[in-house]
XYZ file of C-alpha atoms in Angstrom:
524
model
C -17.946 -12.357 -23.672
C -18.245 -12.964 -20.076
C -17.603 -9.619 -18.511
C -18.795 -10.380 -14.783
C -17.083 -12.057 -11.925
C -18.110 -13.224 -8.843
C -17.202 -11.009 -5.999
C -14.792 -13.735 -4.488
C -13.407 -14.226 -7.549
C -12.863 -10.994 -8.277
C -11.310 -10.430 -4.965
C -8.820 -13.132 -5.204
C -7.931 -11.717 -8.425
C -6.576 -8.726 -7.037
C -5.233 -10.025 -3.812
C -3.070 -12.223 -5.832
C -1.597 -9.508 -8.236
C -1.443 -7.050 -5.255
C 1.115 -10.053 -3.563
C 2.915 -10.548 -6.442
C 3.302 -7.262 -7.451
C 4.373 -6.295 -3.421
C 7.114 -9.118 -3.780
C 8.350 -7.894 -6.986
C 8.604 -4.100 -5.606
C 10.573 -5.458 -2.711
C 13.131 -7.421 -4.740
C 13.179 -3.900 -6.904
C 13.764 -1.891 -3.816
C 16.712 -4.259 -2.916
C 18.687 -4.081 -6.370
C 17.820 -0.132 -6.900
C 18.982 0.665 -3.334
C 22.316 -1.293 -3.940
C 22.509 0.193 -7.241
C 21.702 4.090 -6.553
C 23.109 3.749 -2.782
C 20.809 5.668 0.345
C 21.249 9.155 -1.240
C 19.660 8.461 -4.577
C 16.665 6.542 -3.016
C 16.274 9.366 -0.726
C 16.289 11.780 -3.952
C 13.416 9.670 -5.087
C 11.577 9.051 -2.157
C 11.683 12.621 -1.389
C 9.735 13.727 -4.832
C 7.738 10.628 -4.735
C 5.221 11.695 -2.541
C 4.657 15.280 -4.103
C 4.314 13.164 -7.263
C 1.248 10.850 -5.447
C -0.178 14.229 -4.068
C -0.333 15.209 -8.017
C -2.051 12.039 -8.840
C -4.798 12.411 -6.082
C -5.706 16.064 -7.581
C -5.262 15.249 -10.745
C -7.723 12.060 -10.661
C -10.603 13.799 -8.152
C -11.450 10.594 -7.126
C -13.473 10.278 -10.352
C -12.374 6.287 -10.718
C -13.799 5.141 -7.477
C -16.774 7.554 -8.396
C -17.094 5.895 -11.995
C -16.959 2.408 -10.658
C -19.789 2.742 -8.515
C -22.101 4.712 -10.843
C -21.041 2.124 -13.938
C -21.835 -0.982 -11.345
C -25.598 0.855 -10.681
C -25.917 1.341 -14.484
C -25.020 -2.453 -15.168
C -27.351 -3.432 -12.352
C -30.296 -1.779 -14.012
C -28.889 -3.239 -17.601
C -28.548 0.481 -18.826
C -25.211 0.378 -20.725
C -25.687 3.486 -22.704
C -25.643 5.236 -19.203
C -22.253 3.206 -18.521
C -20.695 4.750 -21.520
C -22.168 8.346 -20.759
C -20.351 7.986 -17.144
C -17.193 6.917 -18.905
C -16.934 9.441 -21.614
C -17.806 12.357 -19.101
C -15.441 11.121 -16.576
C -12.802 11.182 -19.180
C -13.070 14.288 -20.044
C -12.990 15.941 -16.357
C -9.950 13.383 -15.924
C -8.013 14.518 -19.302
C -8.457 18.407 -18.171
C -7.560 18.223 -14.842
C -4.522 15.827 -14.920
C -3.207 18.203 -18.045
C -3.443 21.020 -15.714
C -2.398 19.588 -12.773
C 0.934 18.501 -14.948
C 1.622 21.704 -16.234
C 1.192 23.465 -12.646
C 3.696 21.024 -11.675
C 6.314 21.601 -14.538
C 5.909 25.313 -13.370
C 6.357 24.901 -9.822
C 8.902 22.189 -9.781
C 11.680 24.882 -8.600
C 9.834 26.018 -5.785
C 8.406 22.544 -4.609
C 12.126 20.782 -4.599
C 13.760 24.072 -3.652
C 11.808 25.609 -0.935
C 9.319 22.867 0.120
C 11.505 19.913 -0.043
C 14.592 22.138 0.815
C 16.904 20.070 -1.521
C 17.338 21.253 -5.170
C 18.698 17.880 -6.584
C 14.979 16.395 -6.318
C 14.135 18.756 -9.212
C 15.055 16.441 -12.078
C 13.429 13.082 -10.466
C 10.450 15.037 -9.759
C 10.240 16.243 -13.147
C 11.054 12.712 -14.385
C 7.923 11.630 -12.497
C 5.325 14.366 -13.827
C 4.685 12.626 -17.148
C 3.033 9.695 -15.057
C 0.289 12.094 -13.704
C -1.571 12.014 -17.081
C -0.840 8.399 -17.846
C -1.942 7.233 -14.372
C -5.124 9.336 -13.904
C -6.564 8.080 -17.252
C -5.725 4.597 -17.192
C -7.512 4.885 -13.613
C -11.047 5.722 -15.338
C -10.628 2.475 -17.576
C -10.117 0.607 -14.457
C -12.973 2.210 -12.622
C -15.273 0.955 -15.623
C -14.035 -2.119 -15.503
C -14.609 -2.696 -12.115
C -17.915 -1.104 -12.267
C -18.614 -4.273 -14.311
C -17.444 -6.285 -12.016
C -14.224 -7.375 -13.755
C -10.745 -7.332 -12.099
C -8.724 -8.812 -14.465
C -7.757 -6.419 -16.198
C -6.731 -4.249 -12.992
C -5.001 -7.124 -12.144
C -3.115 -8.133 -15.444
C -2.220 -4.311 -16.047
C -0.771 -3.986 -12.836
C 1.250 -6.728 -12.740
C 2.545 -5.431 -16.124
C 3.112 -1.779 -14.945
C 5.404 -3.234 -11.891
C 7.332 -5.595 -13.887
C 8.102 -2.703 -16.696
C 8.980 -0.662 -13.884
C 11.145 -3.266 -12.335
C 13.297 -3.920 -15.525
C 13.516 -0.325 -16.964
C 14.123 1.536 -13.691
C 16.959 -0.775 -12.836
C 18.181 -0.639 -16.541
C 17.953 3.193 -16.796
C 19.459 3.517 -12.932
C 22.669 1.184 -13.921
C 23.321 3.135 -17.340
C 22.936 6.391 -15.743
C 24.899 5.814 -12.688
C 28.211 6.654 -13.621
C 26.433 10.415 -14.423
C 26.165 10.742 -10.442
C 23.140 9.857 -8.019
C 20.898 12.434 -9.410
C 20.913 11.096 -12.806
C 20.519 7.456 -11.461
C 17.435 8.850 -9.177
C 15.971 9.910 -12.519
C 16.270 6.834 -13.900
C 14.457 5.227 -11.695
C 11.729 7.785 -11.631
C 11.636 7.642 -15.539
C 11.047 3.582 -14.997
C 7.991 4.324 -12.741
C 6.653 6.504 -15.623
C 7.846 3.381 -18.241
C 5.736 1.174 -16.004
C 2.582 3.101 -16.081
C 2.937 3.751 -19.661
C 2.838 0.021 -19.827
C -0.248 -0.822 -17.726
C -2.110 2.182 -19.874
C -1.564 0.265 -22.915
C -2.424 -2.960 -21.841
C -5.586 -1.278 -20.312
C -6.709 0.307 -23.401
C -6.134 -3.018 -25.285
C -8.535 -4.745 -22.798
C -11.083 -2.006 -23.596
C -11.135 -1.557 -27.245
C -11.242 -5.413 -27.528
C -14.496 -5.335 -25.981
C -15.697 -2.282 -25.983
C -16.396 1.182 -28.147
C -15.518 4.548 -26.887
C -18.330 6.369 -29.032
C -20.934 3.455 -29.308
C -23.830 4.494 -31.019
C -25.944 6.463 -28.441
C -28.019 9.684 -27.656
C -25.986 12.846 -27.184
C -26.140 14.208 -23.517
C -28.306 17.292 -23.211
C -26.741 19.961 -20.988
C -29.208 19.388 -17.981
C -28.720 15.462 -18.392
C -24.728 16.213 -18.482
C -24.661 18.615 -15.489
C -27.167 16.060 -12.987
C -24.410 13.518 -14.250
C -21.778 15.415 -13.394
C -23.344 16.398 -9.768
C -23.683 12.434 -8.958
C -19.853 11.917 -10.526
C -18.430 14.552 -7.778
C -20.869 13.843 -5.262
C -19.200 10.664 -4.866
C -15.570 11.571 -5.923
C -15.201 14.793 -3.787
C -15.089 13.138 -0.476
C -13.014 10.336 -1.505
C -10.657 12.930 -3.179
C -10.694 14.755 0.124
C -9.532 11.401 2.342
C -6.797 10.823 -0.256
C -5.731 14.408 -0.373
C -5.419 14.494 3.770
C -3.854 10.931 4.100
C -1.122 11.673 1.190
C -0.488 14.932 2.611
C 0.374 13.637 5.653
C 2.684 11.474 3.839
C 4.380 14.401 2.083
C 4.887 16.354 5.228
C 7.040 13.353 6.482
C 9.185 13.454 3.243
C 9.445 17.330 4.210
C 10.005 17.304 7.737
C 12.711 14.463 8.116
C 14.992 15.610 6.306
C 14.689 19.324 7.147
C 14.792 18.642 10.812
C 18.119 16.300 10.264
C 19.636 19.249 8.650
C 18.586 21.671 11.574
C 20.114 19.241 13.836
C 23.667 19.677 12.315
C 23.542 17.075 9.299
C 24.511 18.321 6.020
C 21.735 18.152 3.095
C 23.563 14.968 1.457
C 23.821 12.881 5.035
C 20.242 14.031 5.751
C 18.940 12.963 2.064
C 20.822 9.655 2.573
C 19.357 8.992 6.372
C 16.074 9.598 5.118
C 16.878 7.507 2.116
C 17.801 4.592 4.896
C 14.494 5.561 6.769
C 11.988 5.168 3.916
C 13.629 3.017 1.379
C 14.989 0.294 3.988
C 13.432 0.602 7.264
C 10.093 1.186 6.292
C 10.268 -1.372 3.442
C 11.201 -3.806 5.853
C 8.290 -3.067 7.981
C 5.630 -2.704 5.234
C 6.708 -6.431 3.817
C 5.063 -8.563 6.610
C 1.823 -6.720 6.210
C 1.061 -8.138 2.537
C -0.724 -10.478 4.652
C -2.768 -7.950 6.452
C -3.398 -5.614 3.286
C -4.402 -8.572 1.455
C -6.641 -9.598 4.395
C -8.193 -6.274 4.792
C -9.216 -6.343 1.146
C -11.048 -9.581 1.565
C -12.640 -8.213 4.778
C -14.700 -5.403 3.109
C -17.008 -8.026 1.191
C -16.828 -10.313 3.681
C -17.846 -8.049 6.759
C -20.787 -6.431 4.394
C -22.003 -9.646 3.748
C -21.996 -10.735 7.276
C -23.884 -7.122 7.950
C -26.717 -7.067 5.282
C -27.362 -10.997 6.458
C -27.701 -9.207 10.016
C -25.976 -12.627 11.274
C -24.205 -10.884 14.344
C -22.434 -14.651 14.892
C -20.878 -14.534 11.727
C -19.923 -11.032 11.878
C -18.507 -11.481 15.381
C -16.841 -14.850 14.169
C -15.260 -13.153 11.307
C -14.002 -10.175 13.282
C -12.349 -12.096 15.719
C -10.846 -14.405 12.845
C -9.397 -11.294 11.171
C -8.200 -9.959 14.385
C -6.564 -13.298 15.317
C -4.927 -14.058 11.942
C -3.270 -9.766 12.046
C -1.564 -11.213 15.436
C -0.488 -14.569 14.349
C 1.267 -12.994 11.546
C 2.319 -9.506 13.077
C 3.750 -10.251 16.585
C 6.524 -12.965 15.182
C 7.177 -10.155 12.039
C 7.716 -8.090 15.222
C 9.653 -10.149 16.946
C 12.370 -10.877 13.874
C 12.612 -7.370 12.644
C 13.518 -6.103 16.470
C 15.831 -9.120 17.355
C 17.489 -8.897 13.917
C 17.565 -5.288 12.591
C 21.143 -4.715 11.304
C 21.604 -8.121 10.177
C 18.281 -7.666 7.894
C 19.489 -4.405 6.586
C 23.067 -5.370 6.079
C 22.345 -8.954 4.396
C 19.380 -7.850 2.240
C 20.281 -3.807 1.695
C 23.880 -3.486 2.384
C 23.257 -1.001 4.984
C 23.369 -2.428 8.518
C 23.115 1.711 9.873
C 19.330 1.439 8.841
C 18.736 -1.325 11.515
C 19.079 1.263 14.229
C 15.731 2.978 12.684
C 14.099 -0.295 11.867
C 14.534 -1.703 15.587
C 12.413 1.092 17.112
C 9.887 0.822 13.625
C 9.617 -2.877 14.854
C 7.654 -2.013 18.021
C 4.912 -0.384 15.795
C 4.804 -3.332 13.851
C 1.663 -5.003 15.359
C -0.043 -1.817 15.651
C 0.383 -0.896 12.132
C -1.010 -4.276 10.823
C -3.826 -4.136 13.230
C -4.661 -0.636 12.250
C -4.967 -2.297 8.480
C -7.177 -4.682 9.168
C -9.248 -2.879 11.370
C -9.339 -0.147 8.701
C -10.685 -2.867 6.101
C -13.076 -4.136 8.843
C -14.469 -0.853 9.446
C -15.005 -0.325 5.647
C -16.907 -3.052 5.136
C -19.294 -2.037 7.787
C -19.637 0.990 5.621
C -18.137 3.243 7.978
C -14.684 4.473 6.145
C -15.295 8.098 7.448
C -14.319 6.344 10.845
C -10.728 5.537 9.840
C -10.381 8.421 7.747
C -10.742 10.319 11.224
C -8.253 8.398 13.018
C -5.680 8.419 10.464
C -6.168 12.358 10.720
C -5.415 12.292 14.654
C -3.194 9.759 14.545
C -1.000 11.541 11.830
C -1.292 14.907 13.438
C 0.557 13.328 16.497
C 3.134 11.851 14.006
C 3.726 14.793 12.142
C 4.116 16.908 15.460
C 6.624 13.742 16.650
C 8.721 14.007 13.832
C 8.801 17.856 13.723
C 9.746 17.982 17.440
C 12.040 14.738 17.802
C 13.968 14.340 14.819
C 15.316 18.003 14.883
C 17.182 17.061 18.177
C 20.781 15.529 17.847
C 20.277 12.679 20.500
C 17.227 11.522 18.744
C 17.691 12.127 15.215
C 16.150 9.581 12.655
C 15.429 7.475 15.492
C 12.997 10.263 16.826
C 11.050 10.011 13.456
C 10.852 6.238 14.108
C 9.035 6.593 17.147
C 6.836 9.018 15.802
C 5.823 7.094 13.187
C 5.240 4.128 15.927
C 3.058 6.608 18.200
C 1.067 7.273 14.783
C 0.549 3.403 14.120
C -0.522 2.771 18.084
C -2.944 5.932 17.994
C -4.321 4.865 14.869
C -4.901 1.114 15.703
C -6.291 1.830 19.587
C -8.960 4.193 18.177
C -9.951 1.906 14.892
C -10.408 -1.104 17.658
C -12.415 1.313 19.947
C -14.743 2.202 17.582
C -15.182 -1.098 16.128
C -16.282 -2.898 19.272
C -18.738 0.292 19.573
C -20.269 0.039 16.272
C -20.668 -3.809 16.454
C -20.977 -4.396 20.149
C -18.572 -7.524 19.283
C -16.742 -9.131 22.386
C -13.221 -9.726 21.493
C -11.756 -13.019 22.448
C -8.494 -11.852 23.951
C -7.004 -15.133 24.731
C -7.663 -16.530 21.122
C -6.925 -13.374 19.579
C -3.858 -11.872 21.627
C -2.628 -14.315 24.356
C -1.785 -17.544 22.284
C -0.200 -15.602 19.366
C 1.623 -13.471 21.866
C 2.776 -16.661 24.320
C 3.997 -18.295 20.983
C 5.635 -15.637 19.626
C 7.816 -15.231 22.819
C 8.560 -18.624 22.706
C 9.556 -17.962 18.836
C 11.696 -15.058 20.030
C 13.453 -16.827 22.605
C 14.902 -19.771 19.923
C 15.526 -16.949 17.588
C 17.912 -15.082 19.995
C 19.640 -18.237 21.313
C 20.195 -19.725 18.040
C 21.275 -16.541 15.895
C 24.003 -16.101 19.046
C 24.912 -20.240 18.489
C 25.496 -19.641 14.763
C 27.108 -16.102 15.292
C 29.826 -17.626 17.883
C 30.512 -20.540 15.142
C 31.294 -18.285 12.642
C 28.256 -19.272 9.983
C 28.134 -17.331 6.953
C 25.876 -14.392 7.918
C 22.950 -14.904 5.249
C 23.103 -18.663 6.248
C 22.721 -17.699 9.656
C 19.810 -15.408 9.143
C 18.037 -18.250 7.258
C 18.545 -20.645 9.979
C 17.550 -18.406 12.574
C 14.429 -17.547 11.266
C 13.412 -21.227 10.224
C 13.988 -22.458 13.879
C 12.301 -19.524 15.234
C 9.475 -20.342 12.697
C 9.436 -23.713 13.489
C 9.302 -23.198 17.509
C 6.671 -20.490 17.092
C 4.234 -22.981 15.054
C 4.655 -25.855 17.382
C 4.243 -23.865 20.540
C 1.178 -22.380 18.637
C -0.108 -26.042 18.116
C 0.584 -26.789 21.935
C -1.812 -24.175 22.651
C -4.351 -24.441 20.457
C -3.744 -21.368 18.468
C -3.649 -22.971 15.286
C -6.596 -25.651 14.526
C -7.644 -28.067 11.994
C -10.178 -25.716 11.018
C -7.694 -22.999 10.270
C -5.626 -25.472 8.176
C -8.780 -26.460 6.090
C -9.080 -22.352 5.518
C -5.740 -21.528 4.056
C -5.950 -24.869 2.057
C -9.026 -23.445 0.837
C -8.001 -20.462 -0.104
C -4.742 -21.307 -1.915
C -6.916 -23.325 -4.100
C -8.904 -20.533 -5.295
C -6.257 -18.134 -5.338
C -4.422 -20.656 -7.633
C -7.798 -21.426 -9.738
C -7.755 -17.399 -10.113
C -4.369 -17.451 -11.704
C -4.953 -20.042 -14.077
C -8.244 -18.099 -15.194
């Protein structure tokens, strides 16, 4: 059987799966919020970052290490070595994940009552904890397949996981909602674990259909095991540190925002609901257009690495400029829509117009968020993963400080949290871009990358503003009003972009080729 895939095919398989999963996740979020309301989603989203932090500690960065070490072994045609790495990695992961799970259960009361300042998050958090072992062990097998450059098991298992999560999460939440929002949030947590279990079972079926966990091979000596352990953790620990810090700041956000809202005079229930609207609605809307830039950053890593290895500075500069241009082509019009129609979007899609206040502030940071994602992918492709990490830490410190200070002021409230998040995006995007130019010496074409998309976005925003006012004045049904207004904006945006030469025949050819390859990857 053919295990290896070309780099492009593997990337497209993962990108396609990522797009499908994120779209499913967005639809799931819509129905879940309408079902368990803002307070229920607030309980779930408060507990979830601590769960992710537990996953980081349980996996110890081993999946990334096993992917790299197995790939090296396969390149040397040393299959025995690949299986030895897998078995040793599984042993360490099982031990660490069980330890973290036990610690999670024993400290859950303290974490939810004292750290999160909301005892109602206890049961949703407890329901999530079984996923720590499932996800950690499953990630080892995913890393093993990725080492063989076979991305299909990862893509298929992640899609099955997301689909199962959507179905079981909504089903359990709907069954438990009569018992209250805490029970409904537990249903969402259990749905996530059911999805992870489904993905794990599917991953195991892929593995045992083509491999044996204990093939005939010599056992590792103590010395060999020690040397291999140093190799694994030499790669895994820096990854763990990076993920721990980034996830830790997200956890601080989940702690600070409700805590500071309570300090400013809101009740615990009100603060939980407001945080649910902020994290579950406003941030969901903000991150949705980032589907393109997240996928782009995934593709950029090998593309930039290829240009760097070939020492082709022109190709490197072209790819960087094209990536930045595509980022602004999607980011600027998305920001315009989110800024001009925040309440309409939140009311029609989620049923919570009040979430539009924080979404409008977050919209100001949308271009910076998407630029941050793209430049991170470029820097990683240049072999400089510590640069965006360092910038992330600096930006997160400012963001956390802003959230703590501004959210506690009644005049700012949840808008203060949104403004702090925007500042974090802006700081990291600017630092990333500065480092990128320093490292490559690349000259960014401001006219092509920024000015043309900006001019077209301004024109589209004007069309959106007047068309929305016209349809509202003529009492057009709200959902149809939203659809028509955005459609007219898109037409105006594309028209102005073509007139300015911001969208060329070559771009059309690139998109056609990309979609053909994605379709082919899906069929395979």
